Short mmCIF file of C-alpha atoms in Angstrom, two decimals:
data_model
loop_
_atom_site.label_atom_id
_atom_site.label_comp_id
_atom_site.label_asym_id
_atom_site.label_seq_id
_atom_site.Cartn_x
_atom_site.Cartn_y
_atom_site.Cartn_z
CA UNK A 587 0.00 0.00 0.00
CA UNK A 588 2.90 2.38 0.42
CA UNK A 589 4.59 1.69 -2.71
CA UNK A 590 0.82 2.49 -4.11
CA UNK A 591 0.56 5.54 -2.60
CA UNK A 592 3.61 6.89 -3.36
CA UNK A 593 3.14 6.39 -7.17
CA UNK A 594 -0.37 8.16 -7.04
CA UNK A 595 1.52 10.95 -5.24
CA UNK A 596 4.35 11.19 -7.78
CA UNK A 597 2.03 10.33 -10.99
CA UNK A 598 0.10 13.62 -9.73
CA UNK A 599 1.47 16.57 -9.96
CA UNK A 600 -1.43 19.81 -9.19
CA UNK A 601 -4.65 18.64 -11.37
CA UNK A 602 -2.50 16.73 -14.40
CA UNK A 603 -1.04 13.60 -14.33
CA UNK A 604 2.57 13.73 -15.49
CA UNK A 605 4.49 10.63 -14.39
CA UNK A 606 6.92 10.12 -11.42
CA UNK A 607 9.05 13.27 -9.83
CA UNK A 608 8.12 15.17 -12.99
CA UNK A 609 7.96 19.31 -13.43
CA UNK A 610 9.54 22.28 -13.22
CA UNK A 611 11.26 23.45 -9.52
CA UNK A 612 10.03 27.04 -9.61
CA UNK A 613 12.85 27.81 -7.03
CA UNK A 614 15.28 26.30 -9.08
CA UNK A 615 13.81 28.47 -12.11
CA UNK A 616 13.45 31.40 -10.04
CA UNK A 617 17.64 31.22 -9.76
CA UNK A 618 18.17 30.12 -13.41
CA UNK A 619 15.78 33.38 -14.53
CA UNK A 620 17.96 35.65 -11.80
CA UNK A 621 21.38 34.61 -13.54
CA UNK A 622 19.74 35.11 -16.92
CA UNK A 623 18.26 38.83 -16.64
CA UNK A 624 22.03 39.59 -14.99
CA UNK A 625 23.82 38.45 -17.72
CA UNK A 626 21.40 40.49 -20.26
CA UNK A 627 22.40 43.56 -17.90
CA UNK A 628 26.09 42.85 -18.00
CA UNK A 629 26.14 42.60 -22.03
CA UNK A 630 23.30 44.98 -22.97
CA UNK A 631 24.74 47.74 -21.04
CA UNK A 632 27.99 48.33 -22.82
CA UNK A 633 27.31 48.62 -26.36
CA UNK A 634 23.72 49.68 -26.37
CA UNK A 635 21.33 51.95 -25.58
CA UNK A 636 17.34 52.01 -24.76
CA UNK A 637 15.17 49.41 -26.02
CA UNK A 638 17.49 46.67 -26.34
CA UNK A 639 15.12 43.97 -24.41
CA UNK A 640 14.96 40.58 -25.82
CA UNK A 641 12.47 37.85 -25.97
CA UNK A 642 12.60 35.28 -23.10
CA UNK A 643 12.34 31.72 -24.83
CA UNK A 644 11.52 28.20 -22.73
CA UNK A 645 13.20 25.58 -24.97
CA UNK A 646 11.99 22.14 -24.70
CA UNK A 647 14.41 19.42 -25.54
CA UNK A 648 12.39 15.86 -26.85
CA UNK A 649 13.30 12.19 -27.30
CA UNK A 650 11.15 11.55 -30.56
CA UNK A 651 10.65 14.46 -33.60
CA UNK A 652 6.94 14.90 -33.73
CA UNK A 653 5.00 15.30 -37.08
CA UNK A 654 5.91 18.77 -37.96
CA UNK A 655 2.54 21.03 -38.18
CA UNK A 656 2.51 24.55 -39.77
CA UNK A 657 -0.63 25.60 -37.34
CA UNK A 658 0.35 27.24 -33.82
CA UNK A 659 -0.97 25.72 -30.77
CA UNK A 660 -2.25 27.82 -28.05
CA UNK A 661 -0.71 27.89 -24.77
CA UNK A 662 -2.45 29.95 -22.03
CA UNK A 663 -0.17 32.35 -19.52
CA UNK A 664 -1.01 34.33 -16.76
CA UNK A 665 0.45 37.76 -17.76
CA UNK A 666 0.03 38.92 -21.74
CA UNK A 667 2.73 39.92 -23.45
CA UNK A 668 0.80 42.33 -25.60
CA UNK A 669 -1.63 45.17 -24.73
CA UNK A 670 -5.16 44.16 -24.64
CA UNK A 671 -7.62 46.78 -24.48
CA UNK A 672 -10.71 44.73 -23.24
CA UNK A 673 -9.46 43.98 -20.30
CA UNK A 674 -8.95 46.61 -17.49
CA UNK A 675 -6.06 44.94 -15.51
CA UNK A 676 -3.24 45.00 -18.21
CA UNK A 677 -1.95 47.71 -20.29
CA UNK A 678 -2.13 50.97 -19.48
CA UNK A 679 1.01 51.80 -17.16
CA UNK A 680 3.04 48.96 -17.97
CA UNK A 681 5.98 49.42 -20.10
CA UNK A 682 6.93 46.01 -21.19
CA UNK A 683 3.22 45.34 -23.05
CA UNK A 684 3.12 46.76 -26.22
CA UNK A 685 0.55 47.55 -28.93
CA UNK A 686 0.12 45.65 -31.76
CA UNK A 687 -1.41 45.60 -35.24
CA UNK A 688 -3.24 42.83 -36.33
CA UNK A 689 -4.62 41.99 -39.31
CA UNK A 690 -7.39 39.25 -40.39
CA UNK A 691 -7.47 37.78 -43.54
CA UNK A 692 -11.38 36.01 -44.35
CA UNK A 693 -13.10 34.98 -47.39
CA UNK A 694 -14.75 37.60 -49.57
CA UNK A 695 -18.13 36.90 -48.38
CA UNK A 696 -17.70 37.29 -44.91
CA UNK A 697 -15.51 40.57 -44.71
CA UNK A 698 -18.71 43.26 -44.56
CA UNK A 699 -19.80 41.85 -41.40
CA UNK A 700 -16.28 41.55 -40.05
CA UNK A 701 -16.11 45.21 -40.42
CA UNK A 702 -19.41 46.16 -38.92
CA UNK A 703 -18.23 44.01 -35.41
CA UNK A 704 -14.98 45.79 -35.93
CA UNK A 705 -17.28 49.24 -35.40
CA UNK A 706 -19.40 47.89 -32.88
CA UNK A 707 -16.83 46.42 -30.67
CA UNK A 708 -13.78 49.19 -30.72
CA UNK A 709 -12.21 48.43 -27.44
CA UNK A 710 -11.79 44.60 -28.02
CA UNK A 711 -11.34 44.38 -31.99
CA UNK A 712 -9.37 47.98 -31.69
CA UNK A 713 -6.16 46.14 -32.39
CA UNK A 714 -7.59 44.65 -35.83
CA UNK A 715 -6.33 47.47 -38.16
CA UNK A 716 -7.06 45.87 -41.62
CA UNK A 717 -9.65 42.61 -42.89
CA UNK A 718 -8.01 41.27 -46.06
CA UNK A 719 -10.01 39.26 -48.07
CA UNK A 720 -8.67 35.74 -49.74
CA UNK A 721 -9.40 36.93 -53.14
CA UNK A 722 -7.51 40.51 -52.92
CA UNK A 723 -4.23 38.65 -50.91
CA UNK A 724 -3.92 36.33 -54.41
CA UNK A 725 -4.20 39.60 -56.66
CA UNK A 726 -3.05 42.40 -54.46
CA UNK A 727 -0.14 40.52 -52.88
CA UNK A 728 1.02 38.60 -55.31
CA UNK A 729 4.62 39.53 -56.11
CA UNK A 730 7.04 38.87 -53.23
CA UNK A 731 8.26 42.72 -52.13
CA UNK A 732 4.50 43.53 -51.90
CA UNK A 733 4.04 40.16 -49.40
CA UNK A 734 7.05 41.11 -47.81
CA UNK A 735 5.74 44.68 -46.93
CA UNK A 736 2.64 43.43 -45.76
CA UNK A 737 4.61 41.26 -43.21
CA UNK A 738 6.42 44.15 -41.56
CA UNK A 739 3.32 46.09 -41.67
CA UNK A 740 1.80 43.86 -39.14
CA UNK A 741 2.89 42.05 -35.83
CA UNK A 742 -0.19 39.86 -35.75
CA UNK A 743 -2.45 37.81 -38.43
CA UNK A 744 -5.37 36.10 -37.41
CA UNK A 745 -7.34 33.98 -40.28
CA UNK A 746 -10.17 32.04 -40.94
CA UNK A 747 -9.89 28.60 -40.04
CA UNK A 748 -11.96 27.13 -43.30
CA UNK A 749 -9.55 28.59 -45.50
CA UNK A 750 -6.21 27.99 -43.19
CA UNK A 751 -5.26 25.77 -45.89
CA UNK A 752 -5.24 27.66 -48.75
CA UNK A 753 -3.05 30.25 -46.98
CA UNK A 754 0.06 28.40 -47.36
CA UNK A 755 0.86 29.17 -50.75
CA UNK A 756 -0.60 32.47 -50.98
CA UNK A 757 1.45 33.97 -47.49
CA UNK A 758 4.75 32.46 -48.61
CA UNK A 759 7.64 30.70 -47.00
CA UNK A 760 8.41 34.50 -45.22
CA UNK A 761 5.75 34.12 -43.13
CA UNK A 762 6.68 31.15 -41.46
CA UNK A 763 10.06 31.76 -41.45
CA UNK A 764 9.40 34.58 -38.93
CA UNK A 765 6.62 32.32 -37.00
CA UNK A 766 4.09 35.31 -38.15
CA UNK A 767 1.83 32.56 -39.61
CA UNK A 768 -2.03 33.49 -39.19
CA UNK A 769 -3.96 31.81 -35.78
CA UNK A 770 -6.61 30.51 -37.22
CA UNK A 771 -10.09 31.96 -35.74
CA UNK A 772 -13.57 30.64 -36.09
CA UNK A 773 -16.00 32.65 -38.04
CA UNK A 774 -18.93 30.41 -37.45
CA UNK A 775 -20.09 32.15 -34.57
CA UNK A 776 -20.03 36.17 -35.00
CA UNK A 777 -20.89 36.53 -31.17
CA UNK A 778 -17.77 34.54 -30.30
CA UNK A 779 -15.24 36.75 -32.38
CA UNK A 780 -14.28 39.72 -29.86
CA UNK A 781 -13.60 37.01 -27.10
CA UNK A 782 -11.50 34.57 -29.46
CA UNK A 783 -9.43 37.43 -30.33
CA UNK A 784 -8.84 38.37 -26.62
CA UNK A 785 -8.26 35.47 -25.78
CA UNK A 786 -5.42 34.60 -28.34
CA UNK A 787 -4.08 38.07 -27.34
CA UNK A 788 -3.64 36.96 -24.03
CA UNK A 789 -1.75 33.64 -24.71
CA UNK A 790 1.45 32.43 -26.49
CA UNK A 791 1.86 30.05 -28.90
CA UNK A 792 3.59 26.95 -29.84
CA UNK A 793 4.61 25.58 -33.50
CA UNK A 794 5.53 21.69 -33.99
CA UNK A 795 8.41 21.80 -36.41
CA UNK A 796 10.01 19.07 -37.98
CA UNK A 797 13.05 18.36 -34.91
CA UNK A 798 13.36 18.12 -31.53
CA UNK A 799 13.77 21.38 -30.34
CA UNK A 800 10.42 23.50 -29.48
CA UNK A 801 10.86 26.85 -28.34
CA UNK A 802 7.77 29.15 -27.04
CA UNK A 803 7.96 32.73 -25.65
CA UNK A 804 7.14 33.79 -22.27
CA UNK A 805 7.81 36.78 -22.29
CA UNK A 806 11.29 39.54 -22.39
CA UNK A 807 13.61 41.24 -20.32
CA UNK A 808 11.74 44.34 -19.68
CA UNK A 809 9.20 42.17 -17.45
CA UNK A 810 9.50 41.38 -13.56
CA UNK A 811 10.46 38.60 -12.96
CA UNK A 812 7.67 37.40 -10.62
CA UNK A 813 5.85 37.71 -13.20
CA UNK A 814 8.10 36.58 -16.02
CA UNK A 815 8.27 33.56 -13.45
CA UNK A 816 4.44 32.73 -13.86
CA UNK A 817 4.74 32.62 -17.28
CA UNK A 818 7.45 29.82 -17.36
CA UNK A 819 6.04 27.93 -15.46
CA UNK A 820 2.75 28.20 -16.98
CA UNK A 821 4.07 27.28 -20.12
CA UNK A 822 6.29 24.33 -18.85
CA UNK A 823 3.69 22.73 -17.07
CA UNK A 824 0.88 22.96 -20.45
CA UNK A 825 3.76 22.76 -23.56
CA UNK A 826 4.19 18.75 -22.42
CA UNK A 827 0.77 18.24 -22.64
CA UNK A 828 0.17 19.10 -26.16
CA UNK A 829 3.57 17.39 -27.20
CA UNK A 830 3.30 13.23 -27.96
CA UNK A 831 3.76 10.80 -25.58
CA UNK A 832 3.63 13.68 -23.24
CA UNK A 833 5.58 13.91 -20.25
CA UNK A 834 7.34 10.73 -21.28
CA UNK A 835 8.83 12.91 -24.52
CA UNK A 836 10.22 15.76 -22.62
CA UNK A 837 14.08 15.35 -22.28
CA UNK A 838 15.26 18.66 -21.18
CA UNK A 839 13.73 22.03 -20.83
CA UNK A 840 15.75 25.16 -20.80
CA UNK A 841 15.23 29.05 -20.28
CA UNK A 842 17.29 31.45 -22.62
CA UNK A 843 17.14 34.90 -24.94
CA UNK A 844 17.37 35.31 -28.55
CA UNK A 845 20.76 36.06 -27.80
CA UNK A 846 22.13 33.92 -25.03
CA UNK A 847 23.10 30.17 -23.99
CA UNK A 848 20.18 28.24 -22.83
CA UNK A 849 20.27 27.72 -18.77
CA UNK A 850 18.66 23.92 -18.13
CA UNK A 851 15.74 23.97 -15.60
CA UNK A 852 14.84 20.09 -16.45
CA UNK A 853 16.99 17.03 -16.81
CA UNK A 854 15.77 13.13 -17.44
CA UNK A 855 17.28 9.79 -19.22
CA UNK A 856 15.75 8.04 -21.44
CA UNK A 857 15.33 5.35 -18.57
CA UNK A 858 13.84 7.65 -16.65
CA UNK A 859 11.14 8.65 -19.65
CA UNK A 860 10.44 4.94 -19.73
CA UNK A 861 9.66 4.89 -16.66
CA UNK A 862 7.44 8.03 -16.44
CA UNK A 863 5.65 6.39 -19.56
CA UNK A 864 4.75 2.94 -17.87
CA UNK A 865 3.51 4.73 -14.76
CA UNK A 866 0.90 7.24 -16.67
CA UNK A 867 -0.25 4.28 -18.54
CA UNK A 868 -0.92 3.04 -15.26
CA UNK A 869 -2.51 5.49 -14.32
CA UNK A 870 -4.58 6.21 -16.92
CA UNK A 871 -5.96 2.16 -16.46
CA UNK A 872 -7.06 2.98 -12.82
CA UNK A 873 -9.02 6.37 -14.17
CA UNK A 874 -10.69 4.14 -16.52
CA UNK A 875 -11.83 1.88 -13.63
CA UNK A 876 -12.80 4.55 -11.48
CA UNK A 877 -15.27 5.77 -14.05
CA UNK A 878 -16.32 2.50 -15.24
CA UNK A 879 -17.41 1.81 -11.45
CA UNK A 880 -19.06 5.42 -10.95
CA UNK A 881 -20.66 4.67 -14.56
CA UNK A 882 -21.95 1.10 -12.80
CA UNK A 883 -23.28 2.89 -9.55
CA UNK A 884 -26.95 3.75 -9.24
CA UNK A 885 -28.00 7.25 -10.31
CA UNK A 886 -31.44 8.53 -9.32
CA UNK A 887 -32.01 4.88 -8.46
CA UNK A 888 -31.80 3.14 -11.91
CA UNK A 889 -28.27 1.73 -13.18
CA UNK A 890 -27.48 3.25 -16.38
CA UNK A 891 -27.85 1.60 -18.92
CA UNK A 892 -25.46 1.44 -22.03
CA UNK A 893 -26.48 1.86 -25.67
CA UNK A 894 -26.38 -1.03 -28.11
CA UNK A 895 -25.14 -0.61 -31.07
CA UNK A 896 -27.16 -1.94 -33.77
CA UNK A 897 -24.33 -4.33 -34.67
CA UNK A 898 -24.83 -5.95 -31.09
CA UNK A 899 -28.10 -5.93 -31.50
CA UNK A 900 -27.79 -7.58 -34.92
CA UNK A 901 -25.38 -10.30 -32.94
CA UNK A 902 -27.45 -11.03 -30.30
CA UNK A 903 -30.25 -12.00 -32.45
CA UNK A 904 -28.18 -14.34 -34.67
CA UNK A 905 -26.92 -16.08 -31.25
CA UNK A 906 -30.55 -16.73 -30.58
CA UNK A 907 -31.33 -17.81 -34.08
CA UNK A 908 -28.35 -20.33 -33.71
CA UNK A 909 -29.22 -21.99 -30.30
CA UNK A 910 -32.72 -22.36 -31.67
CA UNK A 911 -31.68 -23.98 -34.37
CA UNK A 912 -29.39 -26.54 -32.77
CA UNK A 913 -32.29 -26.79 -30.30
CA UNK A 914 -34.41 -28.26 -32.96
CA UNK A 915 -31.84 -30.60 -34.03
CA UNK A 916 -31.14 -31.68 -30.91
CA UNK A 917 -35.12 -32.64 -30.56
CA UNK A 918 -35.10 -33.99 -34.11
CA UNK A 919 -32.06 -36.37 -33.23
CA UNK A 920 -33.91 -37.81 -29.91
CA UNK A 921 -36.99 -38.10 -31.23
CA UNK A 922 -35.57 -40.35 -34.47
CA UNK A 923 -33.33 -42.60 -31.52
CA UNK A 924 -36.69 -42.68 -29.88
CA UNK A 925 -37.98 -44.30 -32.90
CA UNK A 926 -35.59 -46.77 -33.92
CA UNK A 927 -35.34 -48.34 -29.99
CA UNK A 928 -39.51 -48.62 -29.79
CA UNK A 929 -39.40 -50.21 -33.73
CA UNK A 930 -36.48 -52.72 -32.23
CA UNK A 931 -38.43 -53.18 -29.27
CA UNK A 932 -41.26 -54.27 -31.43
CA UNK A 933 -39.57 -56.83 -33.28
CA UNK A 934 -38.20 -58.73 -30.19
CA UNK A 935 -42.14 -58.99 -29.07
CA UNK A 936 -43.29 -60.09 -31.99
CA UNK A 937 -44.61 -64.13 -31.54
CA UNK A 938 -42.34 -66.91 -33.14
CA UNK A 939 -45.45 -69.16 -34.54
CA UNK A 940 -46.05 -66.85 -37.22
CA UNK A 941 -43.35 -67.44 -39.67
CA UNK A 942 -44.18 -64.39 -41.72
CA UNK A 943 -42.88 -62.29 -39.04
CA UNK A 944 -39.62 -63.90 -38.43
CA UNK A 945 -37.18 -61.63 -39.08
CA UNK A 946 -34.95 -64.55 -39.96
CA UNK A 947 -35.83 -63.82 -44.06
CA UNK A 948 -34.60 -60.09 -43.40
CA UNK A 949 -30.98 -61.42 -42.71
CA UNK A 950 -30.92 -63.78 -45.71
CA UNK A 951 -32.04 -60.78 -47.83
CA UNK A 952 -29.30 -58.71 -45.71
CA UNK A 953 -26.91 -61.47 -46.87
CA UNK A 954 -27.78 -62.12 -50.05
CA UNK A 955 -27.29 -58.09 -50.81
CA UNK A 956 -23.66 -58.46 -49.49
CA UNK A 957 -22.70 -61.18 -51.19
CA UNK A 958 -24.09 -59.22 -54.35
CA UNK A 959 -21.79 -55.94 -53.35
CA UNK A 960 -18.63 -57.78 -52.58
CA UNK A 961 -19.17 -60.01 -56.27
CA UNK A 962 -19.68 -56.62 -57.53
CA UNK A 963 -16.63 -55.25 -56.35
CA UNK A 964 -14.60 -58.07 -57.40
CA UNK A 965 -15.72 -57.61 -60.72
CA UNK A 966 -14.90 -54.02 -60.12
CA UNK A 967 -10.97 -54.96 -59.33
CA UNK A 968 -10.96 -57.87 -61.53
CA UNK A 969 -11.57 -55.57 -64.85
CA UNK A 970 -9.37 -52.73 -63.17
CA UNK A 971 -6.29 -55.38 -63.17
CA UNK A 972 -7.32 -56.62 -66.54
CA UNK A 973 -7.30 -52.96 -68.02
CA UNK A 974 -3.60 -52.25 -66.00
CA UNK A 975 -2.45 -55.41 -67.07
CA UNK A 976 -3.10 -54.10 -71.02
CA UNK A 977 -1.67 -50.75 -70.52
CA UNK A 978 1.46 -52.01 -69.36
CA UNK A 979 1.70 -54.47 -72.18
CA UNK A 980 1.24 -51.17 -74.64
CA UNK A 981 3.76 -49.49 -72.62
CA UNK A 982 6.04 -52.21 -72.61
CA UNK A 983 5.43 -52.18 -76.85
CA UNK A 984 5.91 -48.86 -77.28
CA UNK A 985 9.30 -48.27 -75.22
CA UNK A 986 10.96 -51.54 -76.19
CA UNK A 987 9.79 -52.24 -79.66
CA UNK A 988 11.75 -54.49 -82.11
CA UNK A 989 15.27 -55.05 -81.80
CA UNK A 990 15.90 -54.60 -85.63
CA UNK A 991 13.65 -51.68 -86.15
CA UNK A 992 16.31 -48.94 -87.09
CA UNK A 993 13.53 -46.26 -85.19
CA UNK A 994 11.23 -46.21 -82.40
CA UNK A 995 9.01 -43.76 -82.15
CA UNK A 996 8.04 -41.95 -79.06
CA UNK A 997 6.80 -38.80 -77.54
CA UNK A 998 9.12 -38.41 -74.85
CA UNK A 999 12.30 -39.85 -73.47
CA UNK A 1000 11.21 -42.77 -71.53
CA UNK A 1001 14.62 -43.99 -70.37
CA UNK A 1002 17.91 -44.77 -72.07
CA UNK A 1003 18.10 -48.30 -74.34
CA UNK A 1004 21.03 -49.91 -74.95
CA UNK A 1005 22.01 -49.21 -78.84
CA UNK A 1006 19.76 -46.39 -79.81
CA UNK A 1007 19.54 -42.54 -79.21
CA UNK A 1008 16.43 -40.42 -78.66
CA UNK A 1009 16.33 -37.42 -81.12
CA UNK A 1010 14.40 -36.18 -83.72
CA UNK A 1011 15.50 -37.27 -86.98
CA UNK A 1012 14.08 -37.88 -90.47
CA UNK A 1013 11.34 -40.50 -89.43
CA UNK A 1014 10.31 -37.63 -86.20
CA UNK A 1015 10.51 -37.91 -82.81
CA UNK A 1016 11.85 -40.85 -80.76
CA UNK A 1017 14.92 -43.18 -80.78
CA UNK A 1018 17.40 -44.38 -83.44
CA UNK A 1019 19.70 -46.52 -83.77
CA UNK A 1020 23.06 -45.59 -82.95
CA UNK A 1021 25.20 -46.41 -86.20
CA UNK A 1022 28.84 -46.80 -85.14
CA UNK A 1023 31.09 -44.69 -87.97
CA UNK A 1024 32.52 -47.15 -90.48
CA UNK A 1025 36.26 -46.31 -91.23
CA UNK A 1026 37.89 -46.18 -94.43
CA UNK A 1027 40.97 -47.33 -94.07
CA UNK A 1028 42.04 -46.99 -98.15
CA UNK A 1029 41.31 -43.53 -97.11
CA UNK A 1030 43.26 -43.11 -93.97
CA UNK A 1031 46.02 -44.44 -95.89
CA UNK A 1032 46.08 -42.19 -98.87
CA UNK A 1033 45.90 -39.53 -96.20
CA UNK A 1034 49.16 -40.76 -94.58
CA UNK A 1035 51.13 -41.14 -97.93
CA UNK A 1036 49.59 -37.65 -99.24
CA UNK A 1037 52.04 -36.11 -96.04
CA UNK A 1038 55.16 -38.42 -96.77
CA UNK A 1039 54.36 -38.35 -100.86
CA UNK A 1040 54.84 -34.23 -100.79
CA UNK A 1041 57.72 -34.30 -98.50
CA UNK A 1042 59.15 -36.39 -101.27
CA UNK A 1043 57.95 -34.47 -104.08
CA UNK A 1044 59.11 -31.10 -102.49
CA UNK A 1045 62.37 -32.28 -102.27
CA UNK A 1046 62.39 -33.84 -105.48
CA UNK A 1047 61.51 -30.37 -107.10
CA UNK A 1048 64.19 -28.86 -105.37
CA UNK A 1049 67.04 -31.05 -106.42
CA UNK A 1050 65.10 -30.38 -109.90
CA UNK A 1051 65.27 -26.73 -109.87
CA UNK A 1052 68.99 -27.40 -108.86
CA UNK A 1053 69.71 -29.60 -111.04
CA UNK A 1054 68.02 -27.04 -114.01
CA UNK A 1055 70.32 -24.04 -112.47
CA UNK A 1056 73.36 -26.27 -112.77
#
């Protein structure tokens, strides 16, 4: 029971489950953020001037590359890092938030009534400075300086999400480049649209690339820390939860700037993420008991019942048609047994004066109708032998055939025989006989004395061409 409880403590970590002795030590980030700031102090403050504060990046370190995704992913923080008009408690005083100008690109259709909520709501759509249709960015923004202007004209782009897709070629590679890619925003509700847009004002975002590195902004220099503090470990304790596998994917995390080395915060093995990964699947079994057993408990008093599928209900009905039908079989099979034992009965009652009712004549016509099968069957084998016996015989005829017959014919080699070759000659296909080459030996010899005869005669007509010079 203690080693149970001690896993249930350590697989819970505030209201998530995140596997054993796993999170961020906020005091420990609280002295990694300290050393950070003072080393942007010591190297800001010699070769520049005001406005030199830099982004403050968490970078999370993971053991497998996710599928790379082009659309950011929300993460919610406590403090904003840009000005948001709607609500009372930031902006204002606070020199670290800063304005921005957004722009909202929607199909051609819906930009009039974009506008109009633009009008109506000022304080929380104030930051929305232009609503570019789909249409005019293919034909207005076409050539790359004119897409590149648009992206330093604006430090925010939010976007329908029907026609996120389409966006891709039409923005450029720029855009994503400088992770100014547009959050997509649902136009289906119009009521909704001035809280979305807060709300995404008020968070930070994430984008999957194609590696193992994932680095989101909480914030920059020019913040407290307190609350620069909040916002790491806001985003520390939701980034892993969006990420695969989860805790059990999170190597390393790491605070740095734009600018500096990257302090760690977060340290584990990969036997340490195995671990982490068998304990939330653990986990995660004994949640699904819990609410399969609240599911089974009595509510209102009546048990819930589940819904059946119409496939079940499909199955269940064939089971029945099945055991009725081997129910009927069953009866069928006892009632024929029945049957034969009452007819068998019968017979042994029957009286032994009447000689009609003997069943003495049954066997004789019992063994007169096996005699007749097994003569049958001999006939059977005896004609089967007869017909094997001829076929060999053929057989035999064809492959040996006469010993003086110069050719055989056959189909196929059946086997070598002594004095004959199988090929296909004159007569066709099959074997000859093999015709040992007769030697003429008046011609062998002529041969022989044709070599000695002109060594004879070549000297001969030598010593006559001498003899003619002399």
């Amino acid at each position: 029971p203690q080693i149970g409880n001690q896993r249930r403590n350590q697989l819970t970590m505030g209201r998530k489950i995140i596997g054993p002795t796993v999170g961020v030590e906020e005091a420990l980030t609280d002295r990694a953020l300290r050393a950070l700031l003072k080393h942007h102090e010591a190297t800001s403050s010699k070769d520049q001037l005001l406005g030199d504060e830099l982004d403050v990046q968490v970078q999370f370190g993971l053991a497998r590359i996710p599928r790379g995704s082009p659309k950011p992913i929300r993460i919610e923080i406590p403090h904003s890092l840009v000005k948001v008009d709607g609500d009372g408690q930031e902006g204002g005083n606070e020199d670290y938030i800063r304005e921005v100008d957004a722009c909202i690109i929607v199909k051609e259709e819906s930009k009039p009534w974009v506008q109009e909520l633009i009008a109506r709501f000022p304080s929380e759509l104030g930051c929305i400075k232009k609503v570019l249709g789909l249409q005019s960015l293919r034909t207005k923004h076409k050539s790359f300086t004119q897409r590149r202007e648009l992206l330093a004209r604006f430090d925010v782009f939010f976007a329908d999400d029907r026609i996120l897709p389409m966006l891709t070629k039409a923005l450029g590679g720029k855009f994503f480049e400088k992770k100014k890619q547009p959050i997509p925003v649902k136009l289906t509700r119009k009521e909704a649209l001035p809280f979305m847009i807060q709300k995404c004002l008020k968070s930070t975002f994430m984008y999957l690339s194609a590696g193992t590195c994932i680095t989101v902004k909480a914030g920059n220099t020019a913040m407290p820390s307190s609350k620069l503090l909040d916002n790491i470990v806001a985003v520390c304790a939701e980034v892993p939860t969006k990420v695969p596998r989860k805790w059990a994917n999170v190597g390393s995390i790491s605070i740095k700037t734009s600018s500096s080395v990257s302090l760690p915060i977060y340290k584990k093995t990969p036997q340490e993420l195995e671990q982490i990964r068998i304990l939330a699947e653990e986990q995660v079994k004994a949640d699904d008991r819990v609410e399969v057993a609240e599911a089974s408990e009595n509510v209102g008093g009546e048990k819930r019942k589940k819904k059946e599928t119409p496939l079940a209900k499909a199955l269940k009905k064939q089971k029945v048609s099945n055991t009725e039908k081997s129910e009927e079989k069953s009866a069928k099979k006892s009632k024929k047994k029945k049957k034969t034992k009452e007819e068998g009965q019968t017979d042994e009652e029957a009286p032994t004066n009447n000689t009609e009712t003997v069943p003495k004549p049954r066997k004789k016509q019992e063994n007169a109708e096996a005699q007749k099968v097994v003569a049958e069957n001999e006939s059977q084998e005896s004609k089967a032998e007869v017909k094997s016996k001829k076929s060999k015989k053929k057989a035999r005829k064809e492959s040996v055939g006469d010993e003086d017959s110069a050719f055989i014919k056959a189909r196929k080699f059946s086997g070598a025989k002594p004095g004959y070759v199988f090929k296909k000659g004159s007569a066709g296909l099959g074997y000859y006989r093999d015709l040992l080459p007769v030697v003429d030996k008046a011609w062998l010899a002529s041969l022989n004395g044709g070599r000695g005869g002109g060594r004879k005669s070549m000297g001969s007509s030598r010593r006559k061409k001498g003899g003619r010079s002399r």
